[in-house]
């Protein structure tokens, strides 16, 4: 079993969330506005322009799932059940401290869960068009973005000015660039950073509420890792390089990402919402802000969109740029959109890119760890041979 590379002061994802509870409590005591969010489609710039803090409400861990199953079907994505269960049992301090929730009609499970969540707290649900390229899709989505602005203004009794929106766009674009540069350290061969750190730092960043501080940290860590590569890694032999795709992996970091690296491969990149999916695509700073925000978020390549060709283009680029030797797709149980798209992903990876592909379907329990290890081990052996 190999040790994965982690810095001395490494903070795990659950630890980062715990620390964030305290920062959020402090912000609440200082009278800051707090908006709970879930998804990459969320127009964070509007929240920023409302002088509010956005906090991610996605659940991890299996402890709140039995409570969720009192109202939700068992055969539902664990991310949805964990998110609802933690709010319904009042065990999610992020939800507790949120003044309101901003959510989008992405997959069927999530959108129906938001209806139940709306019973607990004010929940603004943005209607997402079913396909980004459909006739009128942009106009429809732009009106939805406009309605978030209006709701934030009414809810907080404020005015979101164009100046504030433009400042928020600039700030978030700088943050996107810092995150992307950090991610792209994974392109170095051999990589000086573990995928476990990549996944943890980027998802934990959603719980760092001071964006300037976050940018500073990411820039510094990127410099450290680039120097480390020059001093210790350059010219050395690389382990098999894996690109992760599929559903978000923050709830299965230990179960899948850590195990891939302990079993002998490097996770070098993520083609999912824990990766650069939307970071590569800044918001146009010159256009009318509402139009630019609507255009940007409509380009997110999620499987909830039909059709979703942009995902394959992004995946192809990442396979090349990160020099991936194989692709592992993580499918959360009962996630129909990613599960259906996985057949096309498999064909794209094995036929067009000519590298091996493995799909792992799992949930937040630990019962299938042995089976997952066996499959990952065999996949790495195949890449090594
Ligand atoms: S933009 S990936 S964050 S929707 S895994 S809850 S799709 S059943 S999380 Fe997602 Fe936004 Fe898309 Fe990204 Fe449903 Fe699938 Fe569960 Fe999912």
mmCIF file of C-alpha atoms and ligand atoms in Angstrom:
data_model
loop_
_atom_site.group_PDB
_atom_site.id
_atom_site.type_symbol
_atom_site.label_atom_id
_atom_site.label_comp_id
_atom_site.label_asym_id
_atom_site.label_seq_id
_atom_site.Cartn_x
_atom_site.Cartn_y
_atom_site.Cartn_z
ATOM 1 C CA UNK A 1 0.000 0.000 0.000
ATOM 2 C CA UNK A 2 1.506 3.337 -1.053
ATOM 3 C CA UNK A 3 1.286 6.520 1.022
ATOM 4 C CA UNK A 4 -0.331 9.399 -0.838
ATOM 5 C CA UNK A 5 1.487 12.746 -1.126
ATOM 6 C CA UNK A 6 0.047 15.336 1.250
ATOM 7 C CA UNK A 7 1.486 18.565 2.680
ATOM 8 C CA UNK A 8 2.293 18.695 6.411
ATOM 9 C CA UNK A 9 -0.574 21.056 7.294
ATOM 10 C CA UNK A 10 -3.126 19.137 5.200
ATOM 11 C CA UNK A 11 -6.732 19.568 6.303
ATOM 12 C CA UNK A 12 -9.214 16.859 5.243
ATOM 13 C CA UNK A 13 -12.583 17.697 3.706
ATOM 14 C CA UNK A 14 -14.606 16.891 6.876
ATOM 15 C CA UNK A 15 -12.126 18.950 8.949
ATOM 16 C CA UNK A 16 -12.423 21.891 6.541
ATOM 17 C CA UNK A 17 -16.199 21.734 6.871
ATOM 18 C CA UNK A 18 -15.969 21.647 10.658
ATOM 19 C CA UNK A 19 -13.727 24.719 10.665
ATOM 20 C CA UNK A 20 -16.154 26.425 8.320
ATOM 21 C CA UNK A 21 -19.037 25.941 10.808
ATOM 22 C CA UNK A 22 -17.224 28.249 13.218
ATOM 23 C CA UNK A 23 -16.360 30.870 10.592
ATOM 24 C CA UNK A 24 -19.953 30.893 9.424
ATOM 25 C CA UNK A 25 -21.250 31.278 12.972
ATOM 26 C CA UNK A 26 -18.966 34.275 13.385
ATOM 27 C CA UNK A 27 -20.166 35.780 10.107
ATOM 28 C CA UNK A 28 -23.757 35.271 11.201
ATOM 29 C CA UNK A 29 -23.066 36.981 14.533
ATOM 30 C CA UNK A 30 -21.547 39.895 12.612
ATOM 31 C CA UNK A 31 -24.838 40.191 10.743
ATOM 32 C CA UNK A 32 -23.632 38.932 7.333
ATOM 33 C CA UNK A 33 -26.164 37.651 4.820
ATOM 34 C CA UNK A 34 -25.839 33.912 4.067
ATOM 35 C CA UNK A 35 -27.307 32.044 1.092
ATOM 36 C CA UNK A 36 -27.188 28.232 0.812
ATOM 37 C CA UNK A 37 -26.412 26.773 -2.632
ATOM 38 C CA UNK A 38 -25.932 23.353 -4.268
ATOM 39 C CA UNK A 39 -24.795 23.389 -7.804
ATOM 40 C CA UNK A 40 -22.345 24.604 -10.447
ATOM 41 C CA UNK A 41 -25.240 26.320 -12.251
ATOM 42 C CA UNK A 42 -25.674 28.726 -9.319
ATOM 43 C CA UNK A 43 -24.883 32.317 -10.341
ATOM 44 C CA UNK A 44 -22.643 33.047 -7.326
ATOM 45 C CA UNK A 45 -21.903 36.554 -8.618
ATOM 46 C CA UNK A 46 -25.436 37.658 -7.725
ATOM 47 C CA UNK A 47 -24.966 36.436 -4.167
ATOM 48 C CA UNK A 48 -21.620 38.227 -3.961
ATOM 49 C CA UNK A 49 -23.173 41.400 -5.376
ATOM 50 C CA UNK A 50 -25.850 41.198 -2.653
ATOM 51 C CA UNK A 51 -23.005 41.372 -0.098
ATOM 52 C CA UNK A 52 -23.939 37.866 0.958
ATOM 53 C CA UNK A 53 -21.841 34.772 1.550
ATOM 54 C CA UNK A 54 -22.632 31.619 -0.457
ATOM 55 C CA UNK A 55 -22.343 28.318 1.376
ATOM 56 C CA UNK A 56 -22.582 24.880 -0.237
ATOM 57 C CA UNK A 57 -25.280 22.629 1.249
ATOM 58 C CA UNK A 58 -24.399 19.344 -0.505
ATOM 59 C CA UNK A 59 -24.421 16.515 2.031
ATOM 60 C CA UNK A 60 -21.671 13.952 2.532
ATOM 61 C CA UNK A 61 -21.632 10.865 4.732
ATOM 62 C CA UNK A 62 -24.293 8.268 5.345
ATOM 63 C CA UNK A 63 -25.384 9.257 8.865
ATOM 64 C CA UNK A 64 -28.294 11.463 7.736
ATOM 65 C CA UNK A 65 -29.586 9.142 5.025
ATOM 66 C CA UNK A 66 -31.995 7.067 7.217
ATOM 67 C CA UNK A 67 -33.739 10.296 8.273
ATOM 68 C CA UNK A 68 -34.021 11.368 4.624
ATOM 69 C CA UNK A 69 -35.511 8.008 3.671
ATOM 70 C CA UNK A 70 -38.546 8.760 5.862
ATOM 71 C CA UNK A 71 -39.675 11.100 3.081
ATOM 72 C CA UNK A 72 -37.514 10.240 0.098
ATOM 73 C CA UNK A 73 -37.305 6.917 -1.762
ATOM 74 C CA UNK A 74 -34.419 4.609 -0.822
ATOM 75 C CA UNK A 75 -33.452 4.243 -4.469
ATOM 76 C CA UNK A 76 -32.284 7.847 -4.819
ATOM 77 C CA UNK A 77 -28.864 9.446 -5.272
ATOM 78 C CA UNK A 78 -26.953 9.552 -1.929
ATOM 79 C CA UNK A 79 -25.971 13.184 -2.496
ATOM 80 C CA UNK A 80 -29.645 14.181 -2.555
ATOM 81 C CA UNK A 81 -30.567 12.045 0.464
ATOM 82 C CA UNK A 82 -27.576 13.202 2.514
ATOM 83 C CA UNK A 83 -28.315 16.848 1.673
ATOM 84 C CA UNK A 84 -31.981 16.631 2.598
ATOM 85 C CA UNK A 85 -31.387 14.428 5.656
ATOM 86 C CA UNK A 86 -28.896 16.826 7.234
ATOM 87 C CA UNK A 87 -31.262 19.783 6.778
ATOM 88 C CA UNK A 88 -34.391 17.955 7.927
ATOM 89 C CA UNK A 89 -32.701 16.750 11.122
ATOM 90 C CA UNK A 90 -31.204 20.203 11.776
ATOM 91 C CA UNK A 91 -27.749 18.617 11.733
ATOM 92 C CA UNK A 92 -26.437 20.859 8.950
ATOM 93 C CA UNK A 93 -25.138 24.082 10.473
ATOM 94 C CA UNK A 94 -24.669 25.503 6.963
ATOM 95 C CA UNK A 95 -28.380 25.141 6.299
ATOM 96 C CA UNK A 96 -29.154 26.336 9.820
ATOM 97 C CA UNK A 97 -27.186 29.564 9.302
ATOM 98 C CA UNK A 98 -28.501 30.199 5.768
ATOM 99 C CA UNK A 99 -31.123 32.928 5.454
ATOM 100 C CA UNK A 100 -32.418 31.404 2.242
ATOM 101 C CA UNK A 101 -31.520 28.776 -0.352
ATOM 102 C CA UNK A 102 -30.825 29.228 -4.058
ATOM 103 C CA UNK A 103 -31.308 26.057 -6.099
ATOM 104 C CA UNK A 104 -31.803 24.980 -9.716
ATOM 105 C CA UNK A 105 -33.987 22.346 -11.390
ATOM 106 C CA UNK A 106 -31.132 20.092 -12.504
ATOM 107 C CA UNK A 107 -31.924 16.374 -12.084
ATOM 108 C CA UNK A 108 -35.416 15.158 -11.137
ATOM 109 C CA UNK A 109 -34.323 13.962 -7.691
ATOM 110 C CA UNK A 110 -32.798 17.283 -6.758
ATOM 111 C CA UNK A 111 -35.657 19.397 -7.988
ATOM 112 C CA UNK A 112 -38.271 17.377 -6.101
ATOM 113 C CA UNK A 113 -36.061 17.409 -2.987
ATOM 114 C CA UNK A 114 -35.968 21.230 -3.181
ATOM 115 C CA UNK A 115 -39.755 21.295 -2.932
ATOM 116 C CA UNK A 116 -39.491 19.506 0.431
ATOM 117 C CA UNK A 117 -36.649 21.749 1.486
ATOM 118 C CA UNK A 118 -38.809 24.772 0.691
ATOM 119 C CA UNK A 119 -41.034 23.676 3.600
ATOM 120 C CA UNK A 120 -38.099 24.352 5.932
ATOM 121 C CA UNK A 121 -36.764 27.663 4.602
ATOM 122 C CA UNK A 122 -37.266 30.185 1.787
ATOM 123 C CA UNK A 123 -35.954 28.426 -1.321
ATOM 124 C CA UNK A 124 -35.636 30.236 -4.645
ATOM 125 C CA UNK A 125 -35.715 27.608 -7.379
ATOM 126 C CA UNK A 126 -34.290 28.614 -10.753
ATOM 127 C CA UNK A 127 -35.869 26.729 -13.659
ATOM 128 C CA UNK A 128 -33.064 25.401 -15.828
ATOM 129 C CA UNK A 129 -33.855 24.818 -19.516
ATOM 130 C CA UNK A 130 -33.579 21.113 -20.426
ATOM 131 C CA UNK A 131 -30.947 21.818 -23.096
ATOM 132 C CA UNK A 132 -28.518 24.687 -23.518
ATOM 133 C CA UNK A 133 -28.979 24.872 -27.278
ATOM 134 C CA UNK A 134 -32.788 24.806 -27.366
ATOM 135 C CA UNK A 135 -34.658 27.621 -29.058
ATOM 136 C CA UNK A 136 -35.204 30.381 -26.541
ATOM 137 C CA UNK A 137 -33.072 28.622 -23.886
ATOM 138 C CA UNK A 138 -30.838 31.613 -23.277
ATOM 139 C CA UNK A 139 -33.699 34.105 -23.057
ATOM 140 C CA UNK A 140 -35.527 31.798 -20.652
ATOM 141 C CA UNK A 141 -32.449 31.325 -18.456
ATOM 142 C CA UNK A 142 -31.642 35.036 -18.531
ATOM 143 C CA UNK A 143 -35.114 35.744 -17.119
ATOM 144 C CA UNK A 144 -34.384 33.191 -14.370
ATOM 145 C CA UNK A 145 -31.124 34.975 -13.533
ATOM 146 C CA UNK A 146 -33.031 38.256 -13.442
ATOM 147 C CA UNK A 147 -35.577 36.690 -11.059
ATOM 148 C CA UNK A 148 -32.800 35.688 -8.624
ATOM 149 C CA UNK A 149 -31.622 39.288 -8.558
ATOM 150 C CA UNK A 150 -35.176 40.470 -7.836
ATOM 151 C CA UNK A 151 -35.716 37.867 -5.124
ATOM 152 C CA UNK A 152 -32.429 38.712 -3.385
ATOM 153 C CA UNK A 153 -33.367 42.404 -3.515
ATOM 154 C CA UNK A 154 -36.857 41.783 -2.073
ATOM 155 C CA UNK A 155 -35.705 39.266 0.522
ATOM 156 C CA UNK A 156 -32.934 41.459 1.921
ATOM 157 C CA UNK A 157 -34.490 44.855 1.093
ATOM 158 C CA UNK A 158 -31.450 45.919 -0.940
ATOM 159 C CA UNK A 159 -30.542 47.069 -4.435
ATOM 160 C CA UNK A 160 -28.025 45.052 -6.460
ATOM 161 C CA UNK A 161 -26.335 47.664 -8.628
ATOM 162 C CA UNK A 162 -24.616 47.094 -11.962
ATOM 163 C CA UNK A 163 -21.378 48.287 -10.380
ATOM 164 C CA UNK A 164 -21.617 45.633 -7.649
ATOM 165 C CA UNK A 165 -22.359 42.950 -10.219
ATOM 166 C CA UNK A 166 -19.377 43.917 -12.345
ATOM 167 C CA UNK A 167 -17.101 43.892 -9.281
ATOM 168 C CA UNK A 168 -18.422 40.437 -8.312
ATOM 169 C CA UNK A 169 -17.765 39.120 -11.830
ATOM 170 C CA UNK A 170 -14.181 40.399 -11.757
ATOM 171 C CA UNK A 171 -13.532 38.925 -8.303
ATOM 172 C CA UNK A 172 -14.976 35.527 -9.183
ATOM 173 C CA UNK A 173 -13.044 35.437 -12.462
ATOM 174 C CA UNK A 174 -9.819 35.966 -10.496
ATOM 175 C CA UNK A 175 -10.844 33.167 -8.155
ATOM 176 C CA UNK A 176 -11.595 30.903 -11.149
ATOM 177 C CA UNK A 177 -8.142 31.550 -12.545
ATOM 178 C CA UNK A 178 -6.450 30.776 -9.206
ATOM 179 C CA UNK A 179 -8.373 27.497 -8.896
ATOM 180 C CA UNK A 180 -7.633 26.559 -12.507
ATOM 181 C CA UNK A 181 -3.904 27.261 -12.153
ATOM 182 C CA UNK A 182 -3.865 25.104 -9.016
ATOM 183 C CA UNK A 183 -5.666 22.310 -10.856
ATOM 184 C CA UNK A 184 -3.317 22.458 -13.754
ATOM 185 C CA UNK A 185 -0.428 21.401 -11.544
ATOM 186 C CA UNK A 186 -1.883 17.935 -12.221
ATOM 187 C CA UNK A 187 -0.737 18.303 -15.837
ATOM 188 C CA UNK A 188 2.895 17.980 -14.785
ATOM 189 C CA UNK A 189 4.346 14.506 -15.317
ATOM 190 C CA UNK A 190 4.957 12.966 -12.852
ATOM 191 C CA UNK A 191 2.476 14.993 -10.860
ATOM 192 C CA UNK A 192 3.786 16.596 -7.645
ATOM 193 C CA UNK A 193 0.263 16.718 -6.150
ATOM 194 C CA UNK A 194 -2.090 13.895 -5.221
ATOM 195 C CA UNK A 195 -5.600 13.859 -6.656
ATOM 196 C CA UNK A 196 -6.725 13.509 -3.047
ATOM 197 C CA UNK A 197 -5.268 16.942 -2.285
ATOM 198 C CA UNK A 198 -6.619 18.418 -5.537
ATOM 199 C CA UNK A 199 -10.134 17.184 -4.812
ATOM 200 C CA UNK A 200 -10.009 18.144 -1.143
ATOM 201 C CA UNK A 201 -8.562 21.637 -1.603
ATOM 202 C CA UNK A 202 -10.909 22.638 -4.372
ATOM 203 C CA UNK A 203 -14.076 21.325 -2.737
ATOM 204 C CA UNK A 204 -12.998 22.654 0.677
ATOM 205 C CA UNK A 205 -12.541 26.038 -0.934
ATOM 206 C CA UNK A 206 -16.307 26.308 -1.109
ATOM 207 C CA UNK A 207 -16.076 26.697 2.675
ATOM 208 C CA UNK A 208 -13.434 29.416 2.670
ATOM 209 C CA UNK A 209 -15.576 32.514 2.797
ATOM 210 C CA UNK A 210 -12.909 35.168 2.257
ATOM 211 C CA UNK A 211 -12.315 35.045 -1.498
ATOM 212 C CA UNK A 212 -9.161 37.216 -1.434
ATOM 213 C CA UNK A 213 -7.621 34.916 1.192
ATOM 214 C CA UNK A 214 -8.597 31.890 -0.854
ATOM 215 C CA UNK A 215 -6.924 33.301 -3.977
ATOM 216 C CA UNK A 216 -3.752 34.048 -1.996
ATOM 217 C CA UNK A 217 -3.613 30.508 -0.589
ATOM 218 C CA UNK A 218 -4.149 28.878 -3.987
ATOM 219 C CA UNK A 219 -1.513 31.021 -5.693
ATOM 220 C CA UNK A 220 1.021 30.204 -2.992
ATOM 221 C CA UNK A 221 0.297 26.458 -3.063
ATOM 222 C CA UNK A 222 0.541 26.439 -6.870
ATOM 223 C CA UNK A 223 3.988 28.084 -6.665
ATOM 224 C CA UNK A 224 5.165 25.597 -4.003
ATOM 225 C CA UNK A 225 4.062 22.633 -6.095
ATOM 226 C CA UNK A 226 5.623 23.953 -9.286
ATOM 227 C CA UNK A 227 8.936 24.452 -7.443
ATOM 228 C CA UNK A 228 8.645 20.985 -5.939
ATOM 229 C CA UNK A 229 8.181 19.523 -9.409
ATOM 230 C CA UNK A 230 11.337 21.244 -10.685
ATOM 231 C CA UNK A 231 13.381 20.077 -7.669
ATOM 232 C CA UNK A 232 12.097 16.567 -7.028
ATOM 233 C CA UNK A 233 9.852 15.195 -9.748
ATOM 234 C CA UNK A 234 10.996 16.381 -13.168
ATOM 235 C CA UNK A 235 12.446 13.579 -15.281
ATOM 236 C CA UNK A 236 11.292 10.807 -12.910
ATOM 237 C CA UNK A 237 9.065 7.875 -13.867
ATOM 238 C CA UNK A 238 5.326 8.494 -13.602
ATOM 239 C CA UNK A 239 2.734 6.147 -12.142
ATOM 240 C CA UNK A 240 -0.343 5.440 -14.299
ATOM 241 C CA UNK A 241 -2.293 8.700 -14.680
ATOM 242 C CA UNK A 242 -6.062 8.665 -14.122
ATOM 243 C CA UNK A 243 -8.692 11.223 -15.106
ATOM 244 C CA UNK A 244 -11.874 11.099 -13.021
ATOM 245 C CA UNK A 245 -15.227 11.838 -14.630
ATOM 246 C CA UNK A 246 -18.920 11.525 -13.704
ATOM 247 C CA UNK A 247 -20.764 12.649 -10.575
ATOM 248 C CA UNK A 248 -19.264 14.940 -7.919
ATOM 249 C CA UNK A 249 -16.726 13.007 -5.800
ATOM 250 C CA UNK A 250 -16.578 15.015 -2.559
ATOM 251 C CA UNK A 251 -18.734 12.385 -0.805
ATOM 252 C CA UNK A 252 -16.496 9.497 -1.918
ATOM 253 C CA UNK A 253 -13.017 11.058 -1.673
ATOM 254 C CA UNK A 254 -11.767 8.426 0.788
ATOM 255 C CA UNK A 255 -13.589 5.538 -0.744
ATOM 256 C CA UNK A 256 -12.502 6.071 -4.361
ATOM 257 C CA UNK A 257 -9.931 8.849 -4.911
ATOM 258 C CA UNK A 258 -7.693 7.953 -1.955
ATOM 259 C CA UNK A 259 -7.864 4.247 -2.792
ATOM 260 C CA UNK A 260 -6.815 4.747 -6.421
ATOM 261 C CA UNK A 261 -3.674 6.484 -5.188
ATOM 262 C CA UNK A 262 -2.977 4.001 -2.392
ATOM 263 C CA UNK A 263 -3.311 1.194 -4.918
ATOM 264 C CA UNK A 264 -0.636 2.639 -7.198
ATOM 265 C CA UNK A 265 -1.941 5.255 -9.663
ATOM 266 C CA UNK A 266 -2.094 9.089 -9.685
ATOM 267 C CA UNK A 267 -5.385 10.927 -10.049
ATOM 268 C CA UNK A 268 -4.229 13.871 -12.148
ATOM 269 C CA UNK A 269 -7.495 15.581 -13.036
ATOM 270 C CA UNK A 270 -11.259 15.742 -12.606
ATOM 271 C CA UNK A 271 -13.772 16.109 -15.407
ATOM 272 C CA UNK A 272 -16.630 16.641 -12.948
ATOM 273 C CA UNK A 273 -17.994 19.397 -10.752
ATOM 274 C CA UNK A 274 -15.037 18.932 -8.377
ATOM 275 C CA UNK A 275 -12.803 19.877 -11.319
ATOM 276 C CA UNK A 276 -12.334 22.761 -13.699
ATOM 277 C CA UNK A 277 -15.713 22.172 -15.418
ATOM 278 C CA UNK A 278 -16.781 25.802 -15.040
ATOM 279 C CA UNK A 279 -13.427 27.312 -14.003
ATOM 280 C CA UNK A 280 -12.087 27.185 -17.550
ATOM 281 C CA UNK A 281 -14.864 29.457 -18.687
ATOM 282 C CA UNK A 282 -14.710 32.987 -17.236
ATOM 283 C CA UNK A 283 -17.614 35.431 -17.403
ATOM 284 C CA UNK A 284 -17.366 38.117 -20.086
ATOM 285 C CA UNK A 285 -16.464 41.304 -18.173
ATOM 286 C CA UNK A 286 -17.436 43.678 -21.000
ATOM 287 C CA UNK A 287 -21.046 42.637 -21.668
ATOM 288 C CA UNK A 288 -24.194 43.548 -19.785
ATOM 289 C CA UNK A 289 -23.655 41.584 -16.513
ATOM 290 C CA UNK A 290 -26.974 39.704 -16.426
ATOM 291 C CA UNK A 291 -26.544 38.540 -20.035
ATOM 292 C CA UNK A 292 -22.919 37.550 -19.412
ATOM 293 C CA UNK A 293 -23.848 35.604 -16.247
ATOM 294 C CA UNK A 294 -26.703 33.812 -18.020
ATOM 295 C CA UNK A 295 -24.511 32.877 -20.989
ATOM 296 C CA UNK A 296 -21.705 31.587 -18.796
ATOM 297 C CA UNK A 297 -23.767 29.301 -16.581
ATOM 298 C CA UNK A 298 -25.759 27.926 -19.494
ATOM 299 C CA UNK A 299 -22.468 26.578 -20.863
ATOM 300 C CA UNK A 300 -21.906 24.243 -17.854
ATOM 301 C CA UNK A 301 -21.451 20.732 -19.273
ATOM 302 C CA UNK A 302 -23.602 18.654 -16.944
ATOM 303 C CA UNK A 303 -25.383 15.452 -17.949
ATOM 304 C CA UNK A 304 -28.694 16.989 -16.870
ATOM 305 C CA UNK A 305 -28.556 18.896 -20.178
ATOM 306 C CA UNK A 306 -29.875 17.209 -23.295
ATOM 307 C CA UNK A 307 -27.897 16.971 -25.485
ATOM 308 C CA UNK A 308 -24.584 17.564 -23.715
ATOM 309 C CA UNK A 309 -21.847 17.580 -26.378
ATOM 310 C CA UNK A 310 -19.622 20.078 -24.550
ATOM 311 C CA UNK A 311 -18.733 17.432 -21.957
ATOM 312 C CA UNK A 312 -17.045 15.238 -24.566
ATOM 313 C CA UNK A 313 -15.045 18.123 -25.981
ATOM 314 C CA UNK A 314 -13.872 19.089 -22.463
ATOM 315 C CA UNK A 315 -13.076 15.450 -21.629
ATOM 316 C CA UNK A 316 -11.058 14.977 -24.811
ATOM 317 C CA UNK A 317 -9.033 18.104 -24.057
ATOM 318 C CA UNK A 318 -8.393 16.986 -20.499
ATOM 319 C CA UNK A 319 -7.308 13.495 -21.530
ATOM 320 C CA UNK A 320 -4.721 15.087 -23.839
ATOM 321 C CA UNK A 321 -3.590 17.958 -21.621
ATOM 322 C CA UNK A 322 -3.283 15.813 -18.478
ATOM 323 C CA UNK A 323 -1.741 12.902 -20.433
ATOM 324 C CA UNK A 324 -4.246 10.485 -18.886
ATOM 325 C CA UNK A 325 -3.548 6.761 -19.252
ATOM 326 C CA UNK A 326 -7.064 5.787 -18.207
ATOM 327 C CA UNK A 327 -10.449 7.227 -17.179
ATOM 328 C CA UNK A 328 -12.475 6.206 -14.124
ATOM 329 C CA UNK A 329 -16.093 7.294 -14.094
ATOM 330 C CA UNK A 330 -17.715 7.641 -10.668
ATOM 331 C CA UNK A 331 -21.473 7.145 -10.778
ATOM 332 C CA UNK A 332 -23.526 7.788 -7.664
ATOM 333 C CA UNK A 333 -26.272 5.209 -7.301
ATOM 334 C CA UNK A 334 -29.526 6.175 -9.036
ATOM 335 C CA UNK A 335 -27.990 9.113 -10.876
ATOM 336 C CA UNK A 336 -29.761 8.417 -14.149
ATOM 337 C CA UNK A 337 -28.364 11.232 -16.273
ATOM 338 C CA UNK A 338 -24.700 10.370 -15.668
ATOM 339 C CA UNK A 339 -25.433 6.609 -15.778
ATOM 340 C CA UNK A 340 -27.090 6.895 -19.196
ATOM 341 C CA UNK A 341 -24.339 9.154 -20.519
ATOM 342 C CA UNK A 342 -21.695 6.680 -19.299
ATOM 343 C CA UNK A 343 -22.168 4.401 -22.318
ATOM 344 C CA UNK A 344 -21.238 7.268 -24.668
ATOM 345 C CA UNK A 345 -18.359 8.201 -22.331
ATOM 346 C CA UNK A 346 -17.022 4.647 -22.444
ATOM 347 C CA UNK A 347 -17.131 4.591 -26.235
ATOM 348 C CA UNK A 348 -15.525 8.026 -26.481
ATOM 349 C CA UNK A 349 -12.686 7.111 -24.111
ATOM 350 C CA UNK A 350 -11.941 3.633 -25.473
ATOM 351 C CA UNK A 351 -12.607 4.206 -29.175
ATOM 352 C CA UNK A 352 -11.802 7.864 -29.860
ATOM 353 C CA UNK A 353 -9.107 8.378 -27.240
ATOM 354 C CA UNK A 354 -7.990 4.744 -27.228
ATOM 355 C CA UNK A 355 -7.349 4.410 -23.488
ATOM 356 C CA UNK A 356 -8.988 2.142 -20.862
ATOM 357 C CA UNK A 357 -12.180 3.115 -19.020
ATOM 358 C CA UNK A 358 -13.715 1.885 -15.768
ATOM 359 C CA UNK A 359 -17.130 2.798 -14.302
ATOM 360 C CA UNK A 360 -17.678 2.547 -10.550
ATOM 361 C CA UNK A 361 -21.233 2.844 -9.265
ATOM 362 C CA UNK A 362 -21.347 3.506 -5.552
ATOM 363 C CA UNK A 363 -23.053 5.339 -2.692
ATOM 364 C CA UNK A 364 -21.970 6.867 0.621
ATOM 365 C CA UNK A 365 -21.888 3.571 2.588
ATOM 366 C CA UNK A 366 -18.668 1.593 3.117
ATOM 367 C CA UNK A 367 -20.178 -1.795 2.319
ATOM 368 C CA UNK A 368 -18.723 -2.023 -1.208
ATOM 369 C CA UNK A 369 -15.157 -0.914 -0.361
ATOM 370 C CA UNK A 370 -13.663 -4.392 -0.897
ATOM 371 C CA UNK A 371 -15.312 -4.769 -4.285
ATOM 372 C CA UNK A 372 -14.217 -1.255 -5.353
ATOM 373 C CA UNK A 373 -10.622 -1.956 -4.302
ATOM 374 C CA UNK A 374 -10.558 -5.162 -6.344
ATOM 375 C CA UNK A 375 -11.831 -3.414 -9.468
ATOM 376 C CA UNK A 376 -9.492 -0.436 -9.100
ATOM 377 C CA UNK A 377 -6.541 -2.761 -8.443
ATOM 378 C CA UNK A 378 -7.252 -4.769 -11.618
ATOM 379 C CA UNK A 379 -7.647 -1.550 -13.646
ATOM 380 C CA UNK A 380 -4.296 -0.200 -12.456
ATOM 381 C CA UNK A 381 -2.632 -3.522 -13.279
ATOM 382 C CA UNK A 382 -4.029 -3.235 -16.785
ATOM 383 C CA UNK A 383 -2.581 0.298 -17.134
ATOM 384 C CA UNK A 384 0.761 -0.836 -15.744
ATOM 385 C CA UNK A 385 1.101 -3.821 -18.085
HETATM 386 S S1 LIG B 1 -23.771 20.837 -12.550
HETATM 387 S S2 LIG B 1 -23.091 17.455 -11.653
HETATM 388 S S3 LIG B 1 -23.412 19.976 -9.205
HETATM 389 S S4 LIG B 1 -26.313 18.900 -11.078
HETATM 390 S S5 LIG B 1 -25.183 13.001 -8.775
HETATM 391 S S6 LIG B 1 -27.724 15.112 -7.504
HETATM 392 S S7 LIG B 1 -27.118 14.932 -11.064
HETATM 393 S S8 LIG B 1 -28.640 12.269 -9.256
HETATM 394 S S9 LIG B 1 -24.780 16.633 -8.526
HETATM 395 FE FE1 LIG B 1 -24.479 18.130 -10.042
HETATM 396 FE FE2 LIG B 1 -24.952 20.630 -10.693
HETATM 397 FE FE3 LIG B 1 -24.658 18.784 -12.576
HETATM 398 FE FE4 LIG B 1 -22.591 19.579 -11.201
HETATM 399 FE FE5 LIG B 1 -28.605 14.485 -9.434
HETATM 400 FE FE6 LIG B 1 -26.744 12.863 -10.353
HETATM 401 FE FE7 LIG B 1 -27.152 13.004 -7.768
HETATM 402 FE FE8 LIG B 1 -26.096 15.042 -9.056
#
